Tab-separated table of C-alpha atoms in Angstrom:
chain	number	residue	atom	x	y	z
A	1	UNK	CA	60.892	148.445	81.208
A	2	UNK	CA	60.195	149.609	78.286
A	3	UNK	CA	57.581	147.128	77.393
A	4	UNK	CA	56.165	147.370	80.472
A	5	UNK	CA	55.564	151.116	79.708
A	6	UNK	CA	54.860	150.205	76.286
A	7	UNK	CA	51.521	147.834	77.412
A	8	UNK	CA	50.368	150.602	79.417
A	9	UNK	CA	50.268	152.877	76.750
A	10	UNK	CA	48.525	150.761	74.349
A	11	UNK	CA	45.759	149.900	77.290
A	12	UNK	CA	45.163	153.705	78.454
A	13	UNK	CA	44.587	154.722	74.684
A	14	UNK	CA	42.099	151.533	74.240
A	15	UNK	CA	40.359	152.805	77.287
A	16	UNK	CA	40.282	156.514	76.191
A	17	UNK	CA	39.316	155.361	72.688
A	18	UNK	CA	35.996	153.272	73.921
A	19	UNK	CA	34.931	156.644	76.431
A	20	UNK	CA	35.129	159.066	73.783
A	21	UNK	CA	32.608	156.505	71.590
A	22	UNK	CA	30.130	156.429	74.686
A	23	UNK	CA	30.297	160.140	75.156
A	24	UNK	CA	29.908	161.054	71.388
A	25	UNK	CA	27.090	158.541	70.946
A	26	UNK	CA	24.740	160.196	73.977
A	27	UNK	CA	25.717	163.769	73.274
A	28	UNK	CA	27.097	164.572	76.411
A	29	UNK	CA	30.448	165.927	78.273
A	30	UNK	CA	30.852	164.290	81.420
A	31	UNK	CA	33.729	165.634	83.320
A	32	UNK	CA	34.882	163.722	86.702
A	33	UNK	CA	38.006	162.112	88.256
A	34	UNK	CA	37.498	158.702	86.067
A	35	UNK	CA	37.281	160.654	82.534
A	36	UNK	CA	40.278	162.613	83.389
A	37	UNK	CA	42.284	159.715	83.947
A	38	UNK	CA	41.501	158.179	81.338
A	39	UNK	CA	42.266	160.733	79.030
A	40	UNK	CA	45.693	161.443	80.752
A	41	UNK	CA	46.492	158.248	81.136
A	42	UNK	CA	47.599	158.167	77.630
A	43	UNK	CA	49.368	160.968	77.451
A	44	UNK	CA	51.397	160.576	80.686
A	45	UNK	CA	52.556	156.528	79.328
A	46	UNK	CA	53.266	157.713	75.916
A	47	UNK	CA	56.191	160.597	77.372
A	48	UNK	CA	57.194	158.203	79.539
A	49	UNK	CA	58.227	155.656	76.302
A	50	UNK	CA	59.604	158.750	74.531
A	51	UNK	CA	61.898	159.785	77.513
A	52	UNK	CA	62.947	156.458	77.804
A	53	UNK	CA	63.859	155.617	73.931
A	54	UNK	CA	65.492	158.811	73.908
A	55	UNK	CA	67.512	158.654	76.905
A	56	UNK	CA	68.720	154.594	75.895
A	57	UNK	CA	69.783	155.889	72.595
A	58	UNK	CA	71.715	158.876	73.702
A	59	UNK	CA	73.722	156.295	76.119
A	60	UNK	CA	74.272	153.772	73.242
A	61	UNK	CA	75.941	156.965	71.156
A	62	UNK	CA	77.882	157.622	74.095
A	63	UNK	CA	79.464	154.158	74.604
A	64	UNK	CA	80.007	154.153	70.545
A	65	UNK	CA	81.766	157.501	71.249
A	66	UNK	CA	84.133	156.548	73.961
A	67	UNK	CA	84.684	152.526	72.183
A	68	UNK	CA	85.748	154.842	69.017
A	69	UNK	CA	87.732	157.506	71.182
A	70	UNK	CA	89.519	156.518	74.013
A	71	UNK	CA	92.552	153.725	73.589
A	72	UNK	CA	92.543	150.688	75.581
A	73	UNK	CA	95.582	149.955	77.709
A	74	UNK	CA	96.581	147.842	80.581
A	75	UNK	CA	95.511	150.328	82.980
A	76	UNK	CA	91.983	150.974	81.836
A	77	UNK	CA	91.331	147.179	82.014
A	78	UNK	CA	89.485	146.581	85.371
A	79	UNK	CA	91.473	144.057	87.752
A	80	UNK	CA	91.098	140.527	86.559
A	81	UNK	CA	92.113	137.319	88.311
A	82	UNK	CA	94.018	134.780	86.165
A	83	UNK	CA	92.742	131.754	85.100
A	84	UNK	CA	94.370	128.691	86.512
A	85	UNK	CA	94.420	124.740	85.289
A	86	UNK	CA	91.960	123.550	88.255
A	87	UNK	CA	95.068	121.681	89.582
A	88	UNK	CA	97.370	124.497	89.654
A	89	UNK	CA	97.119	124.905	93.623
A	90	UNK	CA	100.401	126.091	94.045
A	91	UNK	CA	100.761	128.922	90.793
A	92	UNK	CA	97.459	129.938	92.140
A	93	UNK	CA	98.677	130.430	95.731
A	94	UNK	CA	101.307	132.499	94.835
A	95	UNK	CA	99.042	134.837	92.208
A	96	UNK	CA	96.785	135.032	95.488
A	97	UNK	CA	99.825	136.130	97.750
A	98	UNK	CA	101.410	138.547	95.622
A	99	UNK	CA	98.158	140.399	93.961
A	100	UNK	CA	99.164	139.496	90.247
A	101	UNK	CA	95.955	141.482	88.789
A	102	UNK	CA	97.636	141.646	84.975
A	103	UNK	CA	97.062	139.523	82.490
A	104	UNK	CA	99.829	136.911	82.803
A	105	UNK	CA	100.034	133.896	80.530
A	106	UNK	CA	100.735	130.662	82.630
A	107	UNK	CA	98.186	127.897	84.259
A	108	UNK	CA	99.903	125.236	85.806
A	109	UNK	CA	102.241	123.624	88.390
A	110	UNK	CA	105.642	121.872	87.531
A	111	UNK	CA	107.639	119.490	89.006
A	112	UNK	CA	111.274	119.504	89.343
A	113	UNK	CA	113.078	116.474	87.326
A	114	UNK	CA	115.772	114.895	88.284
A	115	UNK	CA	119.398	116.278	87.327
A	116	UNK	CA	117.241	119.269	86.528
A	117	UNK	CA	118.026	122.973	88.230
A	118	UNK	CA	116.610	125.925	87.458
A	119	UNK	CA	119.331	127.202	84.986
A	120	UNK	CA	117.921	124.434	82.479
A	121	UNK	CA	114.333	125.255	83.285
A	122	UNK	CA	114.704	129.117	82.591
A	123	UNK	CA	117.271	129.032	79.888
A	124	UNK	CA	114.395	128.892	76.949
A	125	UNK	CA	112.851	131.847	78.319
A	126	UNK	CA	115.704	134.209	77.839
A	127	UNK	CA	117.496	134.182	81.506
A	128	UNK	CA	121.114	133.681	80.125
A	129	UNK	CA	124.228	131.908	82.517
A	130	UNK	CA	125.025	135.881	83.562
A	131	UNK	CA	121.622	136.750	84.901
A	132	UNK	CA	121.124	132.997	86.652
A	133	UNK	CA	125.033	133.767	88.477
A	134	UNK	CA	123.914	137.344	89.593
A	135	UNK	CA	120.784	135.771	90.559
A	136	UNK	CA	121.994	132.597	92.464
A	137	UNK	CA	124.837	135.457	94.700
A	138	UNK	CA	121.793	137.441	95.647
A	139	UNK	CA	119.692	134.311	97.128
A	140	UNK	CA	123.077	133.579	99.078
A	141	UNK	CA	123.915	136.725	100.188
A	142	UNK	CA	120.005	137.469	100.954
A	143	UNK	CA	118.612	134.801	101.574
A	144	UNK	CA	120.992	132.019	102.384
A	145	UNK	CA	119.499	129.901	99.749
A	146	UNK	CA	121.429	128.049	97.259
A	147	UNK	CA	119.428	127.747	94.118
A	148	UNK	CA	122.173	124.681	92.622
A	149	UNK	CA	121.965	122.838	95.750
A	150	UNK	CA	118.937	123.655	97.495
A	151	UNK	CA	116.666	122.325	95.013
A	152	UNK	CA	115.270	118.664	95.066
A	153	UNK	CA	113.550	116.702	92.729
A	154	UNK	CA	109.707	116.311	92.830
A	155	UNK	CA	109.362	119.573	94.449
A	156	UNK	CA	106.854	122.183	92.641
A	157	UNK	CA	107.822	125.141	90.800
A	158	UNK	CA	105.317	127.722	88.941
A	159	UNK	CA	106.767	130.513	85.947
A	160	UNK	CA	104.717	133.503	85.436
A	161	UNK	CA	104.588	135.496	82.369
A	162	UNK	CA	103.076	138.075	79.899
A	163	UNK	CA	103.266	138.809	76.328
A	164	UNK	CA	104.775	141.788	74.772
A	165	UNK	CA	104.641	142.206	71.503
A	166	UNK	CA	103.537	138.546	70.694
A	167	UNK	CA	107.094	137.671	72.772
A	168	UNK	CA	106.589	135.679	76.145
A	169	UNK	CA	108.559	137.335	78.713
A	170	UNK	CA	109.173	135.802	82.076
A	171	UNK	CA	108.433	137.867	84.965
A	172	UNK	CA	108.410	135.439	88.540
A	173	UNK	CA	108.853	132.286	89.273
A	174	UNK	CA	108.463	130.609	92.723
A	175	UNK	CA	109.526	127.212	93.982
A	176	UNK	CA	108.285	125.353	97.353
A	177	UNK	CA	111.142	124.638	99.573
A	178	UNK	CA	108.671	122.558	101.679
A	179	UNK	CA	105.157	122.662	102.893
A	180	UNK	CA	106.271	125.151	105.227
A	181	UNK	CA	107.683	127.759	103.316
A	182	UNK	CA	108.751	128.718	99.306
A	183	UNK	CA	110.683	131.278	97.106
A	184	UNK	CA	109.211	133.875	95.241
A	185	UNK	CA	111.656	135.796	92.473
A	186	UNK	CA	110.623	139.059	90.965
A	187	UNK	CA	112.637	139.042	87.694
A	188	UNK	CA	110.818	142.080	85.836
A	189	UNK	CA	113.197	144.856	86.260
A	190	UNK	CA	115.670	144.542	89.051
A	191	UNK	CA	116.002	140.853	91.007
A	192	UNK	CA	114.153	140.828	94.674
A	193	UNK	CA	113.516	137.604	96.035
A	194	UNK	CA	111.489	136.592	99.125
A	195	UNK	CA	110.942	133.487	101.291
A	196	UNK	CA	107.596	133.440	101.889
A	197	UNK	CA	106.530	131.550	104.758
A	198	UNK	CA	103.084	129.801	105.058
A	199	UNK	CA	101.062	130.827	107.888
A	200	UNK	CA	99.884	127.549	109.684
A	201	UNK	CA	96.622	127.091	111.428
A	202	UNK	CA	95.957	125.494	114.927
A	203	UNK	CA	93.335	123.079	115.403
A	204	UNK	CA	92.805	121.186	118.664
A	205	UNK	CA	91.371	117.875	117.708
A	206	UNK	CA	90.604	114.617	119.941
A	207	UNK	CA	90.216	110.997	118.454
A	208	UNK	CA	89.639	107.704	120.011
A	209	UNK	CA	90.895	104.194	118.592
A	210	UNK	CA	90.196	100.390	119.626
A	211	UNK	CA	93.003	98.390	118.530
A	212	UNK	CA	92.021	95.072	116.861
A	213	UNK	CA	95.086	94.228	114.714
A	214	UNK	CA	97.312	97.346	114.693
A	215	UNK	CA	97.909	100.537	116.382
A	216	UNK	CA	98.176	101.986	112.884
A	217	UNK	CA	95.145	100.977	111.612
A	218	UNK	CA	93.319	101.898	114.479
A	219	UNK	CA	94.395	105.184	113.897
A	220	UNK	CA	93.365	105.003	110.339
A	221	UNK	CA	90.258	103.815	111.495
A	222	UNK	CA	89.595	106.649	113.877
A	223	UNK	CA	89.086	108.978	111.142
A	224	UNK	CA	92.449	110.381	110.341
A	225	UNK	CA	92.532	111.213	106.483
A	226	UNK	CA	96.710	111.421	106.057
A	227	UNK	CA	99.690	109.199	106.447
A	228	UNK	CA	101.553	111.865	107.257
A	229	UNK	CA	99.157	112.396	110.719
A	230	UNK	CA	98.829	109.234	111.477
A	231	UNK	CA	102.459	108.695	111.813
A	232	UNK	CA	102.824	111.720	113.625
A	233	UNK	CA	100.251	110.154	115.825
A	234	UNK	CA	101.921	106.717	116.331
A	235	UNK	CA	105.649	108.795	116.739
A	236	UNK	CA	103.807	110.932	119.305
A	237	UNK	CA	102.379	107.838	121.471
A	238	UNK	CA	105.448	105.020	121.200
A	239	UNK	CA	108.397	107.830	121.255
A	240	UNK	CA	107.480	110.438	123.236
A	241	UNK	CA	104.509	109.526	125.797
A	242	UNK	CA	104.434	105.975	126.516
A	243	UNK	CA	107.571	104.495	125.305
A	244	UNK	CA	108.861	103.958	129.049
A	245	UNK	CA	105.463	102.615	130.282
A	246	UNK	CA	103.851	100.429	127.629
A	247	UNK	CA	105.274	97.114	125.542
A	248	UNK	CA	104.169	98.301	122.387
A	249	UNK	CA	105.263	94.872	120.888
A	250	UNK	CA	102.782	93.237	122.933
A	251	UNK	CA	99.531	95.335	122.547
A	252	UNK	CA	96.357	93.282	123.473
A	253	UNK	CA	93.153	92.886	121.298
A	254	UNK	CA	90.719	95.755	122.852
A	255	UNK	CA	93.289	98.042	123.822
A	256	UNK	CA	92.125	101.428	123.099
A	257	UNK	CA	93.340	105.012	123.267
A	258	UNK	CA	91.592	108.787	123.703
A	259	UNK	CA	94.421	111.776	122.364
A	260	UNK	CA	93.505	115.663	122.940
A	261	UNK	CA	96.160	117.425	120.765
A	262	UNK	CA	96.928	120.905	118.549
A	263	UNK	CA	97.953	120.054	115.197
A	264	UNK	CA	99.459	122.580	112.620
A	265	UNK	CA	97.496	122.781	109.255
A	266	UNK	CA	98.941	124.448	105.923
A	267	UNK	CA	96.116	124.994	103.429
A	268	UNK	CA	94.260	122.920	105.099
A	269	UNK	CA	96.737	120.142	105.349
A	270	UNK	CA	98.543	118.341	107.916
A	271	UNK	CA	101.894	119.422	108.787
A	272	UNK	CA	102.824	118.622	112.408
A	273	UNK	CA	101.701	117.865	115.829
A	274	UNK	CA	101.828	121.099	118.001
A	275	UNK	CA	101.474	119.239	121.034
A	276	UNK	CA	99.866	116.292	122.838
A	277	UNK	CA	97.735	117.811	125.969
A	278	UNK	CA	96.638	114.668	127.310
A	279	UNK	CA	95.831	111.110	126.831
A	280	UNK	CA	94.913	107.810	128.003
A	281	UNK	CA	95.930	104.370	126.807
A	282	UNK	CA	94.075	101.588	128.158
A	283	UNK	CA	96.429	98.485	128.043
A	284	UNK	CA	95.470	95.296	129.202
A	285	UNK	CA	93.136	96.148	131.648
A	286	UNK	CA	94.967	99.491	133.086
A	287	UNK	CA	94.347	102.452	132.116
A	288	UNK	CA	97.713	104.660	131.347
A	289	UNK	CA	96.832	108.537	131.901
A	290	UNK	CA	99.665	111.441	130.542
A	291	UNK	CA	99.046	114.899	131.089
A	292	UNK	CA	101.595	117.499	129.741
A	293	UNK	CA	102.837	119.675	132.434
A	294	UNK	CA	106.257	121.464	133.267
A	295	UNK	CA	107.059	121.990	136.576
A	296	UNK	CA	109.642	125.007	135.351
A	297	UNK	CA	107.201	127.224	133.789
A	298	UNK	CA	108.833	126.869	130.659
A	299	UNK	CA	107.692	125.889	127.147
A	300	UNK	CA	109.757	122.627	128.157
A	301	UNK	CA	107.097	119.505	129.499
A	302	UNK	CA	106.955	115.989	130.592
A	303	UNK	CA	104.443	113.684	130.661
A	304	UNK	CA	102.683	112.401	133.947
A	305	UNK	CA	100.173	110.210	135.191
A	306	UNK	CA	97.439	110.799	137.420
A	307	UNK	CA	99.790	110.742	140.639
A	308	UNK	CA	102.330	113.061	139.562
A	309	UNK	CA	104.706	110.476	138.074
A	310	UNK	CA	106.696	111.036	135.019
A	311	UNK	CA	106.006	108.690	132.411
A	312	UNK	CA	109.912	109.146	131.386
A	313	UNK	CA	111.734	106.144	133.360
A	314	UNK	CA	115.322	105.650	133.687
A	315	UNK	CA	115.142	103.082	130.523
A	316	UNK	CA	113.472	103.151	127.141
A	317	UNK	CA	111.271	99.712	126.616
A	318	UNK	CA	113.104	99.444	123.512
A	319	UNK	CA	115.772	100.545	121.222
A	320	UNK	CA	114.688	101.134	118.108
A	321	UNK	CA	110.938	102.978	117.107
A	322	UNK	CA	108.110	100.962	116.971
A	323	UNK	CA	107.825	98.278	114.645
A	324	UNK	CA	107.958	94.687	116.043
A	325	UNK	CA	109.746	91.877	117.780
A	326	UNK	CA	111.156	89.275	115.784
A	327	UNK	CA	112.089	87.029	118.786
A	328	UNK	CA	111.965	87.426	122.504
A	329	UNK	CA	114.127	86.310	125.047
A	330	UNK	CA	114.444	82.748	125.679
A	331	UNK	CA	116.518	79.921	127.267
A	332	UNK	CA	116.405	77.444	124.581
A	333	UNK	CA	115.482	78.754	120.914
A	334	UNK	CA	116.836	77.219	117.683
A	335	UNK	CA	119.107	79.728	116.513
A	336	UNK	CA	118.200	80.607	112.919
A	337	UNK	CA	121.481	80.331	111.318
A	338	UNK	CA	122.993	77.455	112.892
A	339	UNK	CA	120.201	75.240	113.279
A	340	UNK	CA	121.473	74.499	117.232
A	341	UNK	CA	119.471	74.923	120.429
A	342	UNK	CA	120.489	77.775	122.554
A	343	UNK	CA	120.125	80.212	124.901
A	344	UNK	CA	118.736	83.486	123.235
A	345	UNK	CA	119.434	85.851	126.193
A	346	UNK	CA	118.296	88.941	124.270
A	347	UNK	CA	115.466	90.030	122.129
A	348	UNK	CA	115.417	90.570	118.731
A	349	UNK	CA	113.561	94.004	117.169
A	350	UNK	CA	112.933	93.687	113.653
A	351	UNK	CA	113.712	97.316	112.158
A	352	UNK	CA	114.121	98.532	108.076
A	353	UNK	CA	117.834	98.043	107.558
A	354	UNK	CA	119.551	101.608	108.052
A	355	UNK	CA	117.023	102.471	111.066
A	356	UNK	CA	118.787	104.334	114.079
A	357	UNK	CA	119.368	102.628	116.793
A	358	UNK	CA	118.820	104.046	120.235
A	359	UNK	CA	120.872	104.358	123.770
A	360	UNK	CA	117.732	103.116	126.012
A	361	UNK	CA	119.427	104.976	129.097
A	362	UNK	CA	122.333	107.453	130.052
A	363	UNK	CA	125.164	105.943	130.655
A	364	UNK	CA	128.889	105.584	129.493
A	365	UNK	CA	130.423	103.443	126.201
A	366	UNK	CA	132.184	99.902	127.275
A	367	UNK	CA	132.936	98.500	124.079
A	368	UNK	CA	131.855	99.450	120.331
A	369	UNK	CA	133.560	96.691	118.155
A	370	UNK	CA	132.886	94.061	115.906
A	371	UNK	CA	132.913	90.392	116.413
A	372	UNK	CA	131.880	87.139	113.753
A	373	UNK	CA	128.417	86.498	115.886
A	374	UNK	CA	127.840	89.937	117.137
A	375	UNK	CA	128.651	91.644	114.236
A	376	UNK	CA	129.221	95.697	114.886
A	377	UNK	CA	127.614	95.887	118.253
A	378	UNK	CA	127.848	99.026	120.754
A	379	UNK	CA	127.619	98.223	124.685
A	380	UNK	CA	126.790	100.450	127.450
A	381	UNK	CA	127.476	100.754	131.284
A	382	UNK	CA	124.731	102.385	132.813
A	383	UNK	CA	125.322	102.433	136.434
A	384	UNK	CA	126.826	99.857	138.950
A	385	UNK	CA	123.909	97.598	138.335
A	386	UNK	CA	122.605	97.965	134.612
A	387	UNK	CA	124.379	97.363	131.408
A	388	UNK	CA	123.204	96.989	127.977
A	389	UNK	CA	123.973	95.848	124.639
A	390	UNK	CA	122.764	96.227	120.718
A	391	UNK	CA	123.934	93.640	118.337
A	392	UNK	CA	124.262	93.388	114.523
A	393	UNK	CA	124.810	96.762	113.027
A	394	UNK	CA	125.325	97.785	110.101
A	395	UNK	CA	128.875	98.294	108.771
A	396	UNK	CA	128.009	102.500	108.206
A	397	UNK	CA	127.795	102.235	112.120
A	398	UNK	CA	131.800	102.094	112.205
A	399	UNK	CA	131.847	105.252	110.311
A	400	UNK	CA	129.343	106.740	112.604
A	401	UNK	CA	131.123	105.989	115.516
A	402	UNK	CA	134.431	108.094	114.117
A	403	UNK	CA	132.747	110.678	112.975
A	404	UNK	CA	130.982	111.274	116.771
A	405	UNK	CA	133.786	109.639	118.830
A	406	UNK	CA	131.525	106.679	119.696
A	407	UNK	CA	133.961	104.707	121.835
A	408	UNK	CA	135.126	103.403	125.275
A	409	UNK	CA	134.684	106.338	128.035
A	410	UNK	CA	132.317	108.401	125.795
A	411	UNK	CA	128.917	109.267	127.701
A	412	UNK	CA	125.852	108.604	126.475
A	413	UNK	CA	122.388	110.200	127.120
A	414	UNK	CA	119.153	108.514	126.650
A	415	UNK	CA	117.754	108.275	122.993
A	416	UNK	CA	121.257	109.409	121.498
A	417	UNK	CA	121.487	107.679	118.031
A	418	UNK	CA	124.603	104.782	119.099
A	419	UNK	CA	124.119	102.811	115.607
A	420	UNK	CA	122.275	101.682	112.526
A	421	UNK	CA	119.761	98.273	111.975
A	422	UNK	CA	121.842	95.661	109.997
A	423	UNK	CA	122.278	92.123	109.473
A	424	UNK	CA	126.038	91.756	110.354
A	425	UNK	CA	127.611	88.730	112.370
A	426	UNK	CA	124.487	85.425	112.818
A	427	UNK	CA	122.032	87.013	111.327
A	428	UNK	CA	119.589	86.379	109.034
A	429	UNK	CA	118.137	89.628	108.386
A	430	UNK	CA	117.792	93.409	109.627
A	431	UNK	CA	117.398	94.195	113.314
A	432	UNK	CA	118.701	94.536	116.563
A	433	UNK	CA	119.318	92.087	119.322
A	434	UNK	CA	118.871	94.103	122.347
A	435	UNK	CA	120.603	92.312	125.527
A	436	UNK	CA	120.007	93.670	129.262
A	437	UNK	CA	122.273	92.845	132.089
A	438	UNK	CA	121.363	93.355	135.853
A	439	UNK	CA	123.771	92.560	138.490
A	440	UNK	CA	126.216	90.968	135.708
A	441	UNK	CA	123.180	88.687	134.851
A	442	UNK	CA	121.663	88.980	131.400
A	443	UNK	CA	117.792	89.080	132.171
A	444	UNK	CA	114.506	89.396	130.069
A	445	UNK	CA	114.484	93.716	130.521
A	446	UNK	CA	110.190	93.110	129.984
A	447	UNK	CA	109.862	91.140	133.413
A	448	UNK	CA	112.172	93.118	135.263
A	449	UNK	CA	111.321	95.343	137.804
A	450	UNK	CA	113.244	98.807	136.683
A	451	UNK	CA	114.039	102.020	138.459
A	452	UNK	CA	111.206	104.489	138.799
A	453	UNK	CA	111.554	108.599	137.740
A	454	UNK	CA	111.400	111.498	139.403
A	455	UNK	CA	107.706	113.060	140.435
A	456	UNK	CA	106.553	116.764	140.103
A	457	UNK	CA	108.662	118.941	142.113
A	458	UNK	CA	106.523	119.608	145.329
A	459	UNK	CA	106.426	122.942	144.722
A	460	UNK	CA	104.527	122.826	141.761
A	461	UNK	CA	101.814	119.912	142.961
A	462	UNK	CA	99.186	122.425	143.168
A	463	UNK	CA	99.446	123.918	139.663
A	464	UNK	CA	99.467	120.116	138.467
A	465	UNK	CA	96.114	118.740	140.241
A	466	UNK	CA	94.465	121.902	138.792
A	467	UNK	CA	96.104	120.955	134.900
A	468	UNK	CA	95.475	117.336	135.725
A	469	UNK	CA	91.660	117.454	136.798
A	470	UNK	CA	90.989	119.561	133.685
A	471	UNK	CA	92.056	117.435	130.961
A	472	UNK	CA	90.863	113.852	132.957
A	473	UNK	CA	87.331	115.655	132.730
A	474	UNK	CA	87.401	116.089	129.055
A	475	UNK	CA	89.151	112.733	128.651
A	476	UNK	CA	86.205	110.963	130.865
A	477	UNK	CA	84.136	113.009	128.559
A	478	UNK	CA	84.999	111.559	125.180
A	479	UNK	CA	83.218	108.055	124.442
A	480	UNK	CA	84.951	105.094	122.727
A	481	UNK	CA	83.139	103.830	119.455
A	482	UNK	CA	81.142	101.044	121.247
A	483	UNK	CA	80.530	103.522	124.479
A	484	UNK	CA	78.412	105.796	121.446
A	485	UNK	CA	76.665	102.377	119.862
A	486	UNK	CA	75.620	101.373	123.251
A	487	UNK	CA	74.298	104.966	124.113
A	488	UNK	CA	72.445	104.981	120.887
A	489	UNK	CA	70.828	101.492	121.755
A	490	UNK	CA	69.849	102.795	124.860
A	491	UNK	CA	68.123	105.954	123.344
A	492	UNK	CA	66.204	104.334	121.053
A	493	UNK	CA	65.293	101.675	123.614
A	494	UNK	CA	63.500	104.869	125.581
A	495	UNK	CA	61.476	105.995	122.548
A	496	UNK	CA	59.832	102.199	122.735
A	497	UNK	CA	59.544	102.001	126.556
A	498	UNK	CA	58.430	104.930	128.483
């Protein structure tokens, strides 16, 4: 601004000098609007330049005077955010939550090491054992949190310091308990602590997939970004929606699915599935619809097909979580241990050693015992028609039986844990041999017509029809990847052929 005024002053002065030269040469005095402007302009711009310079100089003097006479304290410093290392997401989150506006020396997230606890961590910063004892008692009493027992290796923590007289003092620390919450402790004056629960964001998602090799890979190819979310969807499909209706150990190429669900996200990271509203699984040429519905007007719901039949059947299709079948029911199979040809009247489900084994239906324990061939095993009578048996459990299953009273006469519910996968008895590796009896005869459960489930209560059938129509319409509007490609081809072709 100063430069502009100065430039205008110079130009106007030149014009005034030229005008005066011509007037003197012509020996005439001409007074009109133009000559008045020419003579006034230099004085006007000169005055503005002088006033601007004076005001600017006064501001500098005032600023210097303030700097010399006013003592700078923490209270006079304008609030500024703490500067963190770019990887310090947890530290930054805690700082933003509790509004740390003071100058704090911190900067990075840390991890609890093996055999490390907060007594060891905080001791170098002047926190003695007495203070830790008081803190531990406070946390136990106020938050039911045990600072020694509830701290796990690999979990994040953050320390926040201030510098007083060149001495670093610990003011706060935080410990991430899990993705949902963390512990915040104020150590400045008197101890104060809080369990901070992060607010999740619920997002409606819809995905489709075509299975070429496995369900897991199909979900990965559908665009899900984390293994945690893929595992959660696999669990929903195989353990909660279709375990009674689809044999996931016999998936066919080109089997496909569509799913509409709500998921919880914390700090933009997937946390858990809130609810699967509807899905369709095309298996072996048949569309298997699943609509979430409650006929009791409660938050508890079941999954039903388009006709209102409950997908929950009398029997689960497998006694373990979805893995793979290693050996099917056979009337002639070479035994992997003895090498002899012998009927294998059971189905082997390979699974990780120690995996839970479930009862496939409600019933009563007939046996929980050990033999040299079966290893540790359980047999359940479900009714006068059906019985099941679960072989080759690990040795720890015996302790589990004692602790949970798993013995003859014990009533059991579908999907109750009855033992753990092992390789006891005549077994070459960890698996469970699942045997199925109908009217006293061992049969293949995958080829046996099993009892149906209860349909929807007729009092709620109209409510169900409304829900079914809404979700089926949404599912049918979602295209599979190969259908999208066909649509795109048709659209491109239409551009060439009117």
